[in-house]
Every structure is written in structure tokens, then in C-alpha cells.
Amino acid sequence: MNLWFVWLEMKCPECLERIHDHAEECPHCGMTLERLSSAYEGLELEVHDGVHDVAGVLKLETRKQMRAAVKACEKQFEGVSVAVSFVALRNEQTLEAYGFYLMNLGEFFRGSVWQTEMVDGRGRVILVVDVEGKRVGLSYGYYFDGHVREKENFDVLSAGHASLLEGEMVTGCEQILISLKGLLKKAVTRANAANAVKTKKGVKR
Amino acid sequence: MKRLVIYFFLWWCFSGSAFSQSARSGEMHGSQGLAVTEEILTELDLPDWCWAGAHIYEEVERNFRLVDGELLDTYFGKLPASGLNDPQHILDDEQRQVIEELIAAHDMKSALPLYVNVLAHGQKMALSEDDVKSKLSGMFKEKNAMVIFYYYGYSRGVNGYVMLDEQGFIEGWEVDELFLKSARDASLQVGGDAQMESFVREFSKRSFWLEQKLITPVRAEKNLPTNEHGKSNSSGSWDDFMETVRSHSLTLVLAFWALAAGAWYFLWSRKWRKFILPQGEVPTRLGADNGANVSHTIEFSDATVSLTDQYEKAQSREL
């Protein structure tokens, strides 16, 4: 099946099997957020100005550069927040599960202001870069369910592939964020359209 | 004997010697005069089959009627606004429109406006050539003009005059050739009713050369100061440019606004437009409050593993 026709699936972040959109735990591996916490305990979860660097790859200058790129990416959106996380995962840890973990348990700050209560986390997108396993992926909040296609997601990540292969993490992430902006525009437009249809149906009833 | 002569006369008429077939109406037109024809026919005791479908009427075109009196005034009165003067209504509406369009197209490009007077084939004016010229001079009052007298149905019988404001009537072999060759070409190209249209078109084309000869271009080359190599300095091109700008100012203003609107829309959609993500209740799963999506990831550990390979791998995983 061509990925263009595939919407981002609801899958278990641990075993990557499909799950129901109301599943309280994974029917395949029994994973829940609570059970996952033990595997990722001890990781720094504070994300400042959209940049999270537990792998320690960013210097002062490149951190600023990364923050500017995040800000530019989310500038045109309301209700959307973007973050980038650099992490060095251990063997038993997976990029998908880590993205899921950070998405739900991360502490997000804008300057010195704690954002977690102020900004709806369901409109968040996190770019996760595993500097050890050399993998990169995106985690989306619930509001993007059914509005992002796998092909689009793949294309966004592909934008930074060449730079990441060269070891230029910051440049690669910047390129991904520029491309992500386009994807978010499409996703938000689709979400608005779906919302309008839902409202129309509600009014009819 | 008398009856034999009459039968011969009728045969002669119907076989086309004295009648002409009009392509426009598809009817037979006599040329001997209505009164004479009727007189002859009444004397005859013709069988009924002779009368079936026969119509007798006078064809004015063939009667060599003199153009005089009030009719003459219609040709030398006011200048026709459209350039076409057909007081006898010889042309039908469609032909009139075509000729007027041709004249308008000519006048747009030429400094010698075209005026076409339509007369019937065989008509004659009750004026000498000098009188015609003096009347035309009074009409045009030292304006540039090319006046054609076209005898409908016989393009080779056309005549006309070319006038220039200061020089008056222009004569010479070029003018004669203009009329003669246009008429010749028109008669060779088409026949019937389209001949006049063809004539006006040919005339308009050929008059270009005459105009080139007679009239100095309005925008003559300027005597620009030259450098030591005899080449003119380039300040003239700026003047030309400014003149072009002035003559197309409305188009330029519209183009500018269209471009500005396009640029504004582009910037608005790319930079300033706000995208608002709708919020509300969504189903949650796996005990997570914010999100539990999993997307495909990309590896960048090995340059030999291409994006295509990774894409195909992702596709096969979906299957």
C-alpha cells in the first residue's frame, strides 16, 4: 500500500501493533504510560523554549539556533507547540516509546514560565533525534489524529536526512522543522475542515 | 414568323444572353426594361409551364441610371462616420458590417483614412471629373483621405481619389496602380458578392506602400548627438521607453496592482496567515493525556541505506 493513503496509525509505541483509539492498555504487550515510566526513569524531562538536549549535542550557539528554528516553525500557528529533543537511547529503549513518554510527561517551559498547564499538550509535536541509534522521528498530540499522512511525515523527515548523515544534527533538524511547517499547515487545515463538518452535523441533529 | 421571333427572343433571354444570374438572390434579372418585357409577354399566348416560377421585375443595376439630384447629394454631403456610404442600400446588413470592419481596421493603422461609396453596376454620375473633385475638396477640407467609388457587381469599374492635406489630389501611376491592381486581384480571387470585400481588403493592403511614399512617418528618427565614431548616443532609447510607459500607463498600473495583490497573498499565506488548531474533546489511550501516535522513523546511521529503501520498508510494514 502506498504510504500516501495511510493516515498516521494509532499504534502501541512499544510493540508498534495497532490499537483501538480508546485502548486503556496495549492488548498485545500490555503497555501503558505508567508501566513505561520505569524504563525511562531518571531522564531529564524539562524542555526549555522547545529544545530538549539530554544527549548534550548542542552548544550555546547551536542551542540558540535551534530555539530560533522552533520558534519560526510554530510562529504561524495557534494551539500548536513544537519541540526538538536530542537523546541517546539505550538498547532496550525505543524512539517511539521515548517520544510518547516525553509528549505526556515532559515539563515544558517558555523562558522561565512553566507551560504545561497553560498550553494544551494535545496540539504538541515533538521531533525526537536519537543521536546514539541514529534515528529520527516525530510524535504528534491527539489533535493531529487522522490529519497527518505517513507519506507526508516521511517526506518531512527526509528533508534533513542528508545533513543528518553528514553528522550535522542542527542543520538537519532545521531542515526538518522548515518542512514540518508545511505539514502542520495542511494538518491544521484538515482539522478545521473536519471540525466544520462535525459542527454542521451537530447543528443538523 | 412573329411567333418564331418571340420564341427565339425568349430562348435568348432564358439562356443567359440577356439575363444574368445573381448569386445573391438566385433569381433571373432582365436587362431590357420592365415595360418592354411586359409588353412583349402580354402579346404572347404562352403556355402555363412557361409562367411557372417566372417572375418579372426591373433590375435597376442594369439600367444605367444617372446619379443626380438628391441622390448625388447623398454621395457628396456629410462625411460618413463609418467610412462607408451606401445611400441606395445596395449592400445587405452583413456585407455592410464586413466592409465597415475592414475600413475601421484600415483606419486604425493608416494615416490615410478610407471612404467607400457604393454605386450600382453601370450607374453614372451626372458630374464631370472636375466637379467631383471640387465636391470632394469641399467635403474633406484638406484632410487626408482615400475615396473609392465602387460599382457593385463590377469591381474592375472602380475609381477613386487620393487626397493629402497640403498637396490636394494625388495623381500618378502609383495611384492608378493602386486602384487597378486591387480591382484586378479582387476579381481574380473571388466572384460574386464577396468581390467588394476582397477589393477593400486588397486596397487597404496595397495602400500601405503608397502611404509609405506619400507621408513622412509621424515619429521620425531624431538627430541625436553622435560620438566620434558617428554613432548616436543612447539617450533616445530612454525617451522611447518613457513614451511607451506613458502610452501603456493604465495597463502598467493594473499589472502593478495585480502583482502587488499576488505578492501580498503569497506573503500572507506564507508568513502572516494564522493557522488555528481546533481544540476539544478527543479520545485518549494508554493512560496518556497528550498523545499516543507513532509515526515511521528514519535512520541515518548508514549512507548505504537510502531513503527509498527505508520508504519501501515502511510500505511493506504497512502491508
Short mmCIF file of C-alpha atoms in Angstrom, two decimals:
data_model
loop_
_atom_site.label_atom_id
_atom_site.label_comp_id
_atom_site.label_asym_id
_atom_site.label_seq_id
_atom_site.Cartn_x
_atom_site.Cartn_y
_atom_site.Cartn_z
CA MET A 1 0.00 0.00 0.00
CA ASN A 2 1.31 3.45 -0.86
CA LEU A 3 2.04 5.46 2.25
CA TRP A 4 0.28 8.45 0.72
CA PHE A 5 -3.05 6.82 1.51
CA VAL A 6 -2.12 5.85 5.05
CA TRP A 7 -3.01 8.13 7.91
CA LEU A 8 -0.82 8.12 10.98
CA GLU A 9 -1.89 4.98 12.80
CA MET A 10 -2.82 4.54 16.41
CA LYS A 11 -0.18 2.05 17.40
CA CYS A 12 1.40 0.93 20.62
CA PRO A 13 4.67 2.92 20.98
CA GLU A 14 6.35 -0.13 22.49
CA CYS A 15 5.39 -3.07 20.24
CA LEU A 16 4.16 -0.95 17.25
CA GLU A 17 1.00 -3.06 16.88
CA ARG A 18 -2.28 -1.34 16.02
CA ILE A 19 -4.54 -0.50 18.92
CA HIS A 20 -8.02 0.91 19.36
CA ASP A 21 -8.35 4.67 19.77
CA HIS A 22 -9.87 4.15 23.25
CA ALA A 23 -7.50 1.36 24.37
CA GLU A 24 -6.53 1.79 28.00
CA GLU A 25 -3.61 -0.58 27.59
CA CYS A 26 -1.99 -2.30 24.63
CA PRO A 27 -3.82 -5.59 24.01
CA HIS A 28 -0.60 -7.04 22.56
CA CYS A 29 2.08 -6.13 25.09
CA GLY A 30 0.02 -4.59 27.91
CA MET A 31 1.90 -1.30 27.70
CA THR A 32 0.56 1.83 29.45
CA LEU A 33 2.20 5.15 30.18
CA GLU A 34 2.56 4.18 33.80
CA ARG A 35 4.32 0.91 33.00
CA LEU A 36 6.60 2.66 30.54
CA SER A 37 7.80 5.12 33.14
CA SER A 38 10.07 2.57 34.79
CA ALA A 39 12.09 2.16 31.55
CA TYR A 40 12.70 5.88 31.16
CA GLU A 41 13.05 6.88 34.77
CA GLY A 42 15.86 9.25 35.52
CA LEU A 43 15.77 11.07 32.15
CA GLU A 44 15.67 14.85 32.33
CA LEU A 45 12.17 15.90 31.25
CA GLU A 46 12.42 19.68 31.32
CA VAL A 47 12.08 21.21 27.85
CA HIS A 48 13.07 24.88 27.64
CA ASP A 49 11.87 27.00 24.71
CA GLY A 50 11.11 23.92 22.69
CA VAL A 51 14.61 22.45 22.90
CA HIS A 52 15.46 19.35 24.92
CA ASP A 53 19.04 18.14 24.82
CA VAL A 54 19.72 15.26 27.18
CA ALA A 55 22.34 13.90 24.77
CA GLY A 56 24.41 17.05 25.14
CA VAL A 57 24.99 17.68 21.45
CA LEU A 58 24.11 21.36 21.48
CA LYS A 59 26.49 24.16 22.33
CA LEU A 60 25.30 27.57 23.48
CA GLU A 61 25.22 28.97 19.97
CA THR A 62 23.57 25.97 18.33
CA ARG A 63 21.00 25.82 21.13
CA LYS A 64 20.01 29.40 20.28
CA GLN A 65 19.89 28.45 16.62
CA MET A 66 17.64 25.50 17.44
CA ARG A 67 15.31 27.63 19.55
CA ALA A 68 15.01 30.15 16.73
CA ALA A 69 14.14 27.34 14.31
CA VAL A 70 11.46 26.01 16.67
CA LYS A 71 10.02 29.49 17.10
CA ALA A 72 9.95 30.08 13.36
CA CYS A 73 8.20 26.75 12.87
CA GLU A 74 5.37 27.42 15.30
CA LYS A 75 5.07 31.15 14.58
CA GLN A 76 2.04 30.95 12.29
CA PHE A 77 0.07 28.59 14.48
CA GLU A 78 -2.25 28.94 17.39
CA GLY A 79 -2.72 25.93 19.62
CA VAL A 80 0.35 24.20 18.19
CA SER A 81 3.66 23.90 20.04
CA VAL A 82 6.80 22.35 18.63
CA ALA A 83 9.76 20.82 20.44
CA VAL A 84 13.01 19.12 19.48
CA SER A 85 14.62 16.52 21.66
CA PHE A 86 18.13 15.12 21.32
CA VAL A 87 18.55 11.93 23.26
CA ALA A 88 20.94 9.00 23.41
CA LEU A 89 18.73 5.93 23.96
CA ARG A 90 19.86 2.69 25.45
CA ASN A 91 19.29 -0.64 23.70
CA GLU A 92 16.05 -1.51 25.45
CA GLN A 93 14.62 1.94 24.81
CA THR A 94 12.85 2.86 21.54
CA LEU A 95 12.47 6.20 19.80
CA GLU A 96 8.69 5.81 19.52
CA ALA A 97 8.23 5.00 23.19
CA TYR A 98 10.53 7.82 24.23
CA GLY A 99 8.58 10.33 22.09
CA PHE A 100 5.36 9.07 23.68
CA TYR A 101 6.88 9.37 27.14
CA LEU A 102 8.16 12.90 26.63
CA MET A 103 4.94 14.00 24.97
CA ASN A 104 2.92 13.08 28.04
CA LEU A 105 5.29 13.55 30.96
CA GLY A 106 7.58 16.31 29.71
CA GLU A 107 7.74 19.63 31.57
CA PHE A 108 7.60 22.40 29.00
CA PHE A 109 8.88 25.88 29.75
CA ARG A 110 8.72 29.06 27.71
CA GLY A 111 11.52 31.18 29.15
CA SER A 112 11.09 30.61 32.83
CA VAL A 113 7.29 30.12 32.58
CA TRP A 114 6.01 26.63 33.06
CA GLN A 115 3.82 25.91 30.07
CA THR A 116 2.39 22.50 30.82
CA GLU A 117 -0.82 23.85 32.34
CA MET A 118 -1.06 26.86 30.00
CA VAL A 119 -0.62 25.19 26.65
CA ASP A 120 -2.75 22.26 25.57
CA GLY A 121 -0.28 19.39 25.13
CA ARG A 122 -2.60 17.67 22.68
CA GLY A 123 -1.52 20.18 19.99
CA ARG A 124 2.17 19.41 20.51
CA VAL A 125 4.63 17.97 18.01
CA ILE A 126 8.00 16.63 19.13
CA LEU A 127 10.92 15.91 16.85
CA VAL A 128 12.98 13.22 18.55
CA VAL A 129 16.57 12.58 17.47
CA ASP A 130 18.33 9.52 18.84
CA VAL A 131 21.98 10.51 18.47
CA GLU A 132 23.15 7.07 19.60
CA GLY A 133 20.86 4.87 17.47
CA LYS A 134 20.97 7.40 14.61
CA ARG A 135 17.23 7.58 14.13
CA VAL A 136 14.83 10.45 13.91
CA GLY A 137 11.04 10.50 14.31
CA LEU A 138 8.07 12.73 15.06
CA SER A 139 5.44 12.39 17.81
CA TYR A 140 2.09 14.12 17.43
CA GLY A 141 -0.52 15.10 20.00
CA TYR A 142 -4.09 13.80 19.91
CA TYR A 143 -5.37 16.78 17.93
CA PHE A 144 -3.43 15.58 14.90
CA ASP A 145 -5.13 12.16 14.90
CA GLY A 146 -6.43 11.49 11.40
CA HIS A 147 -4.93 14.65 9.91
CA VAL A 148 -1.36 13.59 9.13
CA ARG A 149 -0.42 11.08 6.46
CA GLU A 150 2.51 8.68 6.80
CA LYS A 151 3.89 9.82 3.44
CA GLU A 152 3.89 13.45 4.50
CA ASN A 153 5.57 12.51 7.76
CA PHE A 154 8.19 10.54 5.86
CA ASP A 155 8.82 13.45 3.48
CA VAL A 156 9.30 15.84 6.38
CA LEU A 157 11.87 13.60 7.99
CA SER A 158 13.58 13.04 4.63
CA ALA A 159 14.23 16.78 4.33
CA GLY A 160 17.01 16.56 6.89
CA HIS A 161 18.35 13.12 6.00
CA ALA A 162 21.40 14.26 4.04
CA SER A 163 22.57 16.66 6.76
CA LEU A 164 21.96 14.10 9.48
CA LEU A 165 24.02 11.56 7.54
CA GLU A 166 26.84 14.12 7.48
CA GLY A 167 26.56 14.44 11.24
CA GLU A 168 25.17 17.96 11.08
CA MET A 169 22.42 17.49 13.64
CA VAL A 170 21.36 21.12 13.96
CA THR A 171 21.18 21.76 10.23
CA GLY A 172 19.30 18.52 9.69
CA CYS A 173 16.78 19.42 12.38
CA GLU A 174 16.36 22.92 10.99
CA GLN A 175 15.57 21.48 7.58
CA ILE A 176 13.08 19.08 9.12
CA LEU A 177 11.40 21.91 11.04
CA ILE A 178 11.07 24.04 7.89
CA SER A 179 9.42 21.12 6.15
CA LEU A 180 7.30 20.37 9.21
CA LYS A 181 5.77 23.82 8.98
CA GLY A 182 4.20 22.93 5.65
CA LEU A 183 2.87 19.68 7.01
CA LEU A 184 1.37 21.40 10.03
CA LYS A 185 -0.42 23.89 7.79
CA LYS A 186 -2.02 21.03 5.90
CA ALA A 187 -2.89 19.16 9.09
CA VAL A 188 -4.44 22.21 10.75
CA THR A 189 -6.43 22.99 7.61
CA ARG A 190 -7.72 19.41 7.57
CA ALA A 191 -8.54 19.54 11.26
CA ASN A 192 -10.52 22.74 10.73
CA ALA A 193 -12.39 21.23 7.81
CA ALA A 194 -13.22 18.11 9.83
CA ASN A 195 -14.30 20.27 12.73
CA ALA A 196 -16.58 22.30 10.46
CA VAL A 197 -18.21 19.12 9.15
CA LYS A 198 -18.65 17.85 12.70
CA THR A 199 -20.25 21.13 13.77
CA LYS A 200 -22.56 21.11 10.74
CA LYS A 201 -23.69 17.59 11.54
CA GLY A 202 -24.26 18.56 15.17
CA VAL A 203 -26.40 21.54 14.13
CA LYS A 204 -28.49 19.33 11.82
CA ARG A 205 -29.21 16.88 14.60
CA MET B 1 -42.87 34.35 -88.18
CA LYS B 2 -43.63 36.81 -85.45
CA ARG B 3 -44.25 33.96 -83.01
CA LEU B 4 -40.95 32.36 -84.05
CA VAL B 5 -39.08 35.59 -83.36
CA ILE B 6 -40.72 35.87 -79.98
CA TYR B 7 -39.88 32.30 -79.04
CA PHE B 8 -36.28 32.90 -80.13
CA PHE B 9 -36.22 36.06 -78.04
CA LEU B 10 -37.47 34.18 -75.01
CA TRP B 11 -34.95 31.40 -75.51
CA TRP B 12 -32.23 34.01 -75.82
CA CYS B 13 -33.35 35.68 -72.58
CA PHE B 14 -33.61 32.50 -70.55
CA SER B 15 -30.39 31.01 -71.86
CA GLY B 16 -28.48 33.83 -70.20
CA SER B 17 -27.56 36.12 -73.04
CA ALA B 18 -29.76 38.93 -71.88
CA PHE B 19 -30.32 37.78 -68.31
CA SER B 20 -27.76 37.42 -65.64
CA GLN B 21 -27.84 35.01 -62.74
CA SER B 22 -27.43 36.75 -59.43
CA ALA B 23 -25.60 34.65 -56.87
CA ARG B 24 -27.22 36.67 -54.12
CA SER B 25 -30.88 36.13 -54.90
CA GLY B 26 -30.83 33.15 -57.22
CA GLU B 27 -33.39 34.83 -59.46
CA MET B 28 -33.42 35.85 -63.11
CA HIS B 29 -32.94 39.54 -63.78
CA GLY B 30 -33.93 41.05 -67.10
CA SER B 31 -31.93 43.83 -68.66
CA GLN B 32 -34.31 45.12 -71.29
CA GLY B 33 -36.61 47.13 -69.07
CA LEU B 34 -39.75 46.05 -67.29
CA ALA B 35 -42.18 47.89 -69.53
CA VAL B 36 -40.79 46.41 -72.74
CA THR B 37 -40.68 42.91 -71.30
CA GLU B 38 -44.23 43.08 -70.07
CA GLU B 39 -45.42 44.41 -73.42
CA ILE B 40 -43.82 41.59 -75.27
CA LEU B 41 -45.08 38.96 -72.88
CA THR B 42 -48.68 40.17 -73.00
CA GLU B 43 -48.65 39.81 -76.75
CA LEU B 44 -47.73 36.21 -76.38
CA ASP B 45 -50.05 33.41 -75.75
CA LEU B 46 -47.58 31.46 -73.67
CA PRO B 47 -48.36 28.01 -72.31
CA ASP B 48 -48.73 27.71 -68.49
CA TRP B 49 -45.45 25.86 -67.99
CA CYS B 50 -43.62 28.95 -69.18
CA TRP B 51 -45.08 31.01 -66.36
CA ALA B 52 -44.43 28.52 -63.56
CA GLY B 53 -41.79 30.03 -61.31
CA ALA B 54 -41.20 33.03 -63.60
CA HIS B 55 -41.00 36.49 -62.02
CA ILE B 56 -40.76 39.67 -63.94
CA TYR B 57 -39.30 42.76 -62.37
CA GLU B 58 -36.97 45.52 -63.28
CA GLU B 59 -33.32 45.34 -62.34
CA VAL B 60 -32.17 48.80 -61.52
CA GLU B 61 -28.48 47.94 -61.69
CA ARG B 62 -28.63 47.29 -65.40
CA ASN B 63 -30.48 50.41 -66.34
CA PHE B 64 -27.53 52.77 -66.29
CA ARG B 65 -29.47 55.15 -64.14
CA LEU B 66 -27.86 58.55 -63.78
CA VAL B 67 -26.87 59.59 -60.31
CA ASP B 68 -28.09 63.14 -59.98
CA GLY B 69 -30.22 65.45 -57.92
CA GLU B 70 -30.84 64.37 -54.34
CA LEU B 71 -29.10 61.07 -54.84
CA LEU B 72 -25.98 62.89 -55.90
CA ASP B 73 -26.08 64.98 -52.74
CA THR B 74 -26.08 61.84 -50.63
CA TYR B 75 -22.66 60.98 -52.06
CA PHE B 76 -21.16 64.42 -51.55
CA GLY B 77 -22.93 65.56 -48.41
CA LYS B 78 -21.67 64.68 -44.97
CA LEU B 79 -18.66 62.50 -44.29
CA PRO B 80 -19.88 59.02 -43.35
CA ALA B 81 -18.83 58.21 -39.79
CA SER B 82 -18.09 54.59 -40.56
CA GLY B 83 -16.32 55.40 -43.83
CA LEU B 84 -18.97 53.52 -45.84
CA ASN B 85 -21.55 55.43 -47.84
CA ASP B 86 -24.33 53.34 -49.37
CA PRO B 87 -27.37 55.60 -49.81
CA GLN B 88 -29.01 53.24 -52.30
CA HIS B 89 -28.81 50.33 -49.83
CA ILE B 90 -27.16 48.11 -52.33
CA LEU B 91 -25.33 46.13 -49.65
CA ASP B 92 -27.14 43.93 -47.19
CA ASP B 93 -26.53 44.28 -43.46
CA GLU B 94 -23.97 41.53 -43.30
CA GLN B 95 -21.90 42.94 -46.16
CA ARG B 96 -22.17 46.42 -44.71
CA GLN B 97 -20.82 45.20 -41.39
CA VAL B 98 -17.90 43.38 -43.01
CA ILE B 99 -16.91 46.40 -45.09
CA GLU B 100 -17.21 48.73 -42.11
CA GLU B 101 -14.97 46.45 -40.07
CA LEU B 102 -12.39 46.41 -42.86
CA ILE B 103 -12.46 50.20 -43.09
CA ALA B 104 -12.14 50.52 -39.32
CA ALA B 105 -9.19 48.10 -39.31
CA HIS B 106 -7.54 50.12 -42.08
CA ASP B 107 -8.12 53.46 -40.38
CA MET B 108 -6.56 52.22 -37.17
CA LYS B 109 -3.27 51.52 -38.90
CA SER B 110 -3.20 54.15 -41.59
CA ALA B 111 -2.80 57.90 -41.80
CA LEU B 112 -4.89 57.82 -44.98
CA PRO B 113 -8.48 57.13 -43.92
CA LEU B 114 -10.60 55.13 -46.32
CA TYR B 115 -14.03 56.23 -47.59
CA VAL B 116 -16.04 53.85 -49.74
CA ASN B 117 -19.04 54.98 -51.79
CA VAL B 118 -21.18 52.20 -53.21
CA LEU B 119 -22.97 52.58 -56.53
CA ALA B 120 -24.78 50.04 -58.64
CA HIS B 121 -23.12 48.42 -61.59
CA GLY B 122 -23.48 50.61 -64.63
CA GLN B 123 -24.54 53.79 -62.86
CA LYS B 124 -23.07 57.08 -63.93
CA MET B 125 -22.70 60.35 -62.08
CA ALA B 126 -24.08 63.50 -63.60
CA LEU B 127 -20.81 65.29 -62.88
CA SER B 128 -17.59 65.84 -64.69
CA GLU B 129 -14.38 64.73 -63.01
CA ASP B 130 -13.52 68.31 -62.11
CA ASP B 131 -16.90 68.72 -60.44
CA VAL B 132 -16.39 65.51 -58.49
CA LYS B 133 -13.01 66.74 -57.32
CA SER B 134 -14.31 70.12 -56.29
CA LYS B 135 -17.14 68.49 -54.36
CA LEU B 136 -14.71 66.14 -52.64
CA SER B 137 -12.43 69.05 -51.77
CA GLY B 138 -15.39 70.77 -50.14
CA MET B 139 -16.25 67.63 -48.24
CA PHE B 140 -12.83 66.74 -46.93
CA LYS B 141 -11.46 70.24 -46.42
CA GLU B 142 -7.78 69.46 -46.75
CA LYS B 143 -7.87 66.20 -44.88
CA ASN B 144 -6.03 63.06 -45.82
CA ALA B 145 -8.39 60.62 -47.48
CA MET B 146 -8.71 57.84 -50.00
CA VAL B 147 -12.16 57.95 -51.62
CA ILE B 148 -13.40 54.96 -53.56
CA PHE B 149 -16.41 54.82 -55.86
CA TYR B 150 -17.21 51.15 -56.06
CA TYR B 151 -19.70 49.94 -58.68
CA TYR B 152 -21.23 46.94 -57.00
CA GLY B 153 -21.01 43.79 -59.07
CA TYR B 154 -18.15 45.04 -61.23
CA SER B 155 -15.01 45.57 -59.26
CA ARG B 156 -12.94 46.47 -62.31
CA GLY B 157 -15.10 49.52 -62.86
CA VAL B 158 -13.91 51.05 -59.61
CA ASN B 159 -12.43 54.51 -59.47
CA GLY B 160 -11.40 56.87 -56.75
CA TYR B 161 -9.14 59.62 -55.48
CA VAL B 162 -6.32 60.03 -53.01
CA MET B 163 -6.09 63.34 -51.18
CA LEU B 164 -3.39 64.73 -48.95
CA ASP B 165 -3.99 67.72 -46.73
CA GLU B 166 -1.49 70.12 -48.29
CA GLN B 167 -0.94 68.63 -51.72
CA GLY B 168 -4.60 68.06 -52.61
CA PHE B 169 -5.37 65.31 -55.13
CA ILE B 170 -2.51 62.94 -55.74
CA GLU B 171 -2.13 61.66 -59.22
CA GLY B 172 0.31 59.39 -60.89
CA TRP B 173 0.88 55.82 -61.85
CA GLU B 174 1.10 54.68 -58.20
CA VAL B 175 -2.44 55.83 -57.54
CA ASP B 176 -3.72 54.32 -60.78
CA GLU B 177 -1.96 51.06 -59.97
CA LEU B 178 -3.43 51.04 -56.51
CA PHE B 179 -6.97 51.03 -57.87
CA LEU B 180 -6.35 48.88 -60.91
CA LYS B 181 -4.34 46.16 -59.24
CA SER B 182 -6.62 45.96 -56.22
CA ALA B 183 -9.59 45.58 -58.55
CA ARG B 184 -7.80 43.03 -60.67
CA ASP B 185 -6.77 40.93 -57.67
CA ALA B 186 -10.24 41.10 -56.18
CA SER B 187 -11.84 39.92 -59.41
CA LEU B 188 -9.31 37.10 -59.72
CA GLN B 189 -9.60 35.93 -56.13
CA VAL B 190 -13.35 35.69 -55.71
CA GLY B 191 -16.51 36.20 -57.65
CA GLY B 192 -19.99 37.39 -56.79
CA ASP B 193 -20.84 39.29 -53.69
CA ALA B 194 -17.55 38.71 -51.87
CA GLN B 195 -15.68 40.71 -54.51
CA MET B 196 -16.21 44.05 -52.84
CA GLU B 197 -14.92 42.76 -49.54
CA SER B 198 -11.91 41.34 -51.31
CA PHE B 199 -11.35 44.63 -53.12
CA VAL B 200 -11.40 46.71 -49.94
CA ARG B 201 -9.02 44.29 -48.27
CA GLU B 202 -6.61 44.37 -51.21
CA PHE B 203 -6.87 48.12 -51.48
CA SER B 204 -6.11 48.55 -47.80
CA LYS B 205 -3.06 46.33 -48.10
CA ARG B 206 -1.72 48.00 -51.21
CA SER B 207 -2.30 51.49 -49.91
CA PHE B 208 0.42 50.86 -47.32
CA TRP B 209 3.10 51.31 -49.97
CA LEU B 210 1.52 54.49 -51.26
CA GLU B 211 1.29 55.81 -47.74
CA GLN B 212 4.95 54.99 -47.14
CA LYS B 213 5.80 57.06 -50.16
CA LEU B 214 3.49 59.98 -49.55
CA ILE B 215 3.51 60.50 -45.83
CA THR B 216 6.51 61.12 -43.64
CA PRO B 217 6.32 58.95 -40.52
CA VAL B 218 4.99 60.82 -37.50
CA ARG B 219 7.83 59.60 -35.32
CA ALA B 220 10.83 60.39 -37.44
CA GLU B 221 14.29 59.49 -36.29
CA LYS B 222 15.80 62.11 -34.07
CA ASN B 223 19.03 63.84 -34.80
CA LEU B 224 20.77 62.62 -31.71
CA PRO B 225 24.22 63.87 -30.89
CA THR B 226 26.79 61.44 -32.16
CA ASN B 227 30.10 60.32 -30.77
CA GLU B 228 33.38 60.35 -32.64
CA HIS B 229 32.50 57.06 -34.38
CA GLY B 230 29.37 58.56 -35.82
CA LYS B 231 27.05 56.51 -33.60
CA SER B 232 24.24 58.21 -31.79
CA ASN B 233 24.26 58.47 -28.03
CA SER B 234 21.72 56.28 -26.29
CA SER B 235 19.51 58.94 -24.68
CA GLY B 236 16.84 58.36 -27.35
CA SER B 237 16.00 54.91 -26.05
CA TRP B 238 15.09 56.37 -22.66
CA ASP B 239 12.68 58.78 -24.33
CA ASP B 240 11.19 55.91 -26.28
CA PHE B 241 10.87 53.91 -23.10
CA MET B 242 9.15 56.76 -21.29
CA GLU B 243 6.80 57.24 -24.22
CA THR B 244 5.93 53.55 -24.14
CA VAL B 245 5.34 53.79 -20.40
CA ARG B 246 3.04 56.79 -20.84
CA SER B 247 1.07 55.15 -23.63
CA HIS B 248 0.55 51.99 -21.56
CA SER B 249 0.06 53.64 -18.20
CA LEU B 250 -3.32 52.03 -17.48
CA THR B 251 -2.06 48.56 -18.34
CA LEU B 252 1.03 49.12 -16.20
CA VAL B 253 -1.00 50.35 -13.24
CA LEU B 254 -3.31 47.35 -13.49
CA ALA B 255 -0.37 44.99 -13.82
CA PHE B 256 1.27 46.60 -10.83
CA TRP B 257 -1.84 46.16 -8.69
CA ALA B 258 -2.28 42.57 -9.84
CA LEU B 259 1.34 41.84 -8.95
CA ALA B 260 1.04 43.62 -5.62
CA ALA B 261 -2.10 41.65 -4.78
CA GLY B 262 -0.38 38.41 -5.76
CA ALA B 263 2.69 39.25 -3.70
CA TRP B 264 0.56 40.23 -0.73
CA TYR B 265 -1.41 36.99 -0.92
CA PHE B 266 1.81 35.00 -1.21
CA LEU B 267 3.35 36.71 1.83
CA TRP B 268 0.10 36.49 3.78
CA SER B 269 -0.25 32.78 3.19
CA ARG B 270 3.43 32.03 3.79
CA LYS B 271 4.24 34.41 6.63
CA TRP B 272 1.32 36.12 8.28
CA ARG B 273 -1.72 33.88 7.98
CA LYS B 274 -2.68 32.35 11.32
CA PHE B 275 -3.50 28.66 11.42
CA ILE B 276 -5.64 27.85 14.43
CA LEU B 277 -5.75 24.24 15.53
CA PRO B 278 -9.25 23.40 16.71
CA GLN B 279 -9.38 22.07 20.22
CA GLY B 280 -11.93 19.98 22.05
CA GLU B 281 -12.57 16.54 23.41
CA VAL B 282 -10.61 13.70 21.83
CA PRO B 283 -10.38 10.04 22.86
CA THR B 284 -7.31 9.22 24.92
CA ARG B 285 -5.49 5.91 25.11
CA LEU B 286 -2.83 4.01 27.02
CA GLY B 287 -3.35 6.29 30.01
CA ALA B 288 -1.75 9.22 28.18
CA ASP B 289 -3.22 12.73 28.28
CA ASN B 290 -1.45 14.43 25.38
CA GLY B 291 -0.85 11.99 22.60
CA ALA B 292 -0.09 8.42 21.65
CA ASN B 293 0.74 8.50 17.96
CA VAL B 294 3.51 6.54 16.38
CA SER B 295 4.95 7.54 13.04
CA HIS B 296 7.59 5.95 10.88
CA THR B 297 11.12 6.92 11.74
CA ILE B 298 14.15 7.44 9.54
CA GLU B 299 17.61 6.01 10.13
CA PHE B 300 20.72 7.98 9.34
CA SER B 301 23.38 5.59 10.62
CA ASP B 302 24.46 4.23 7.25
CA ALA B 303 24.79 6.16 3.99
CA THR B 304 24.25 2.93 2.03
CA VAL B 305 20.70 2.65 3.37
CA SER B 306 18.86 5.01 1.10
CA LEU B 307 15.62 6.82 1.76
CA THR B 308 14.00 4.75 -0.97
CA ASP B 309 14.92 1.55 0.86
CA GLN B 310 13.51 2.97 4.06
CA TYR B 311 10.34 4.07 2.29
CA GLU B 312 9.83 0.63 0.77
CA LYS B 313 10.47 -0.96 4.15
CA ALA B 314 7.83 1.30 5.70
CA GLN B 315 5.40 0.40 2.93
CA SER B 316 5.90 -3.30 3.37
CA ARG B 317 5.42 -2.89 7.10
CA GLU B 318 2.03 -1.29 6.39
CA LEU B 319 1.04 -4.24 4.26
#
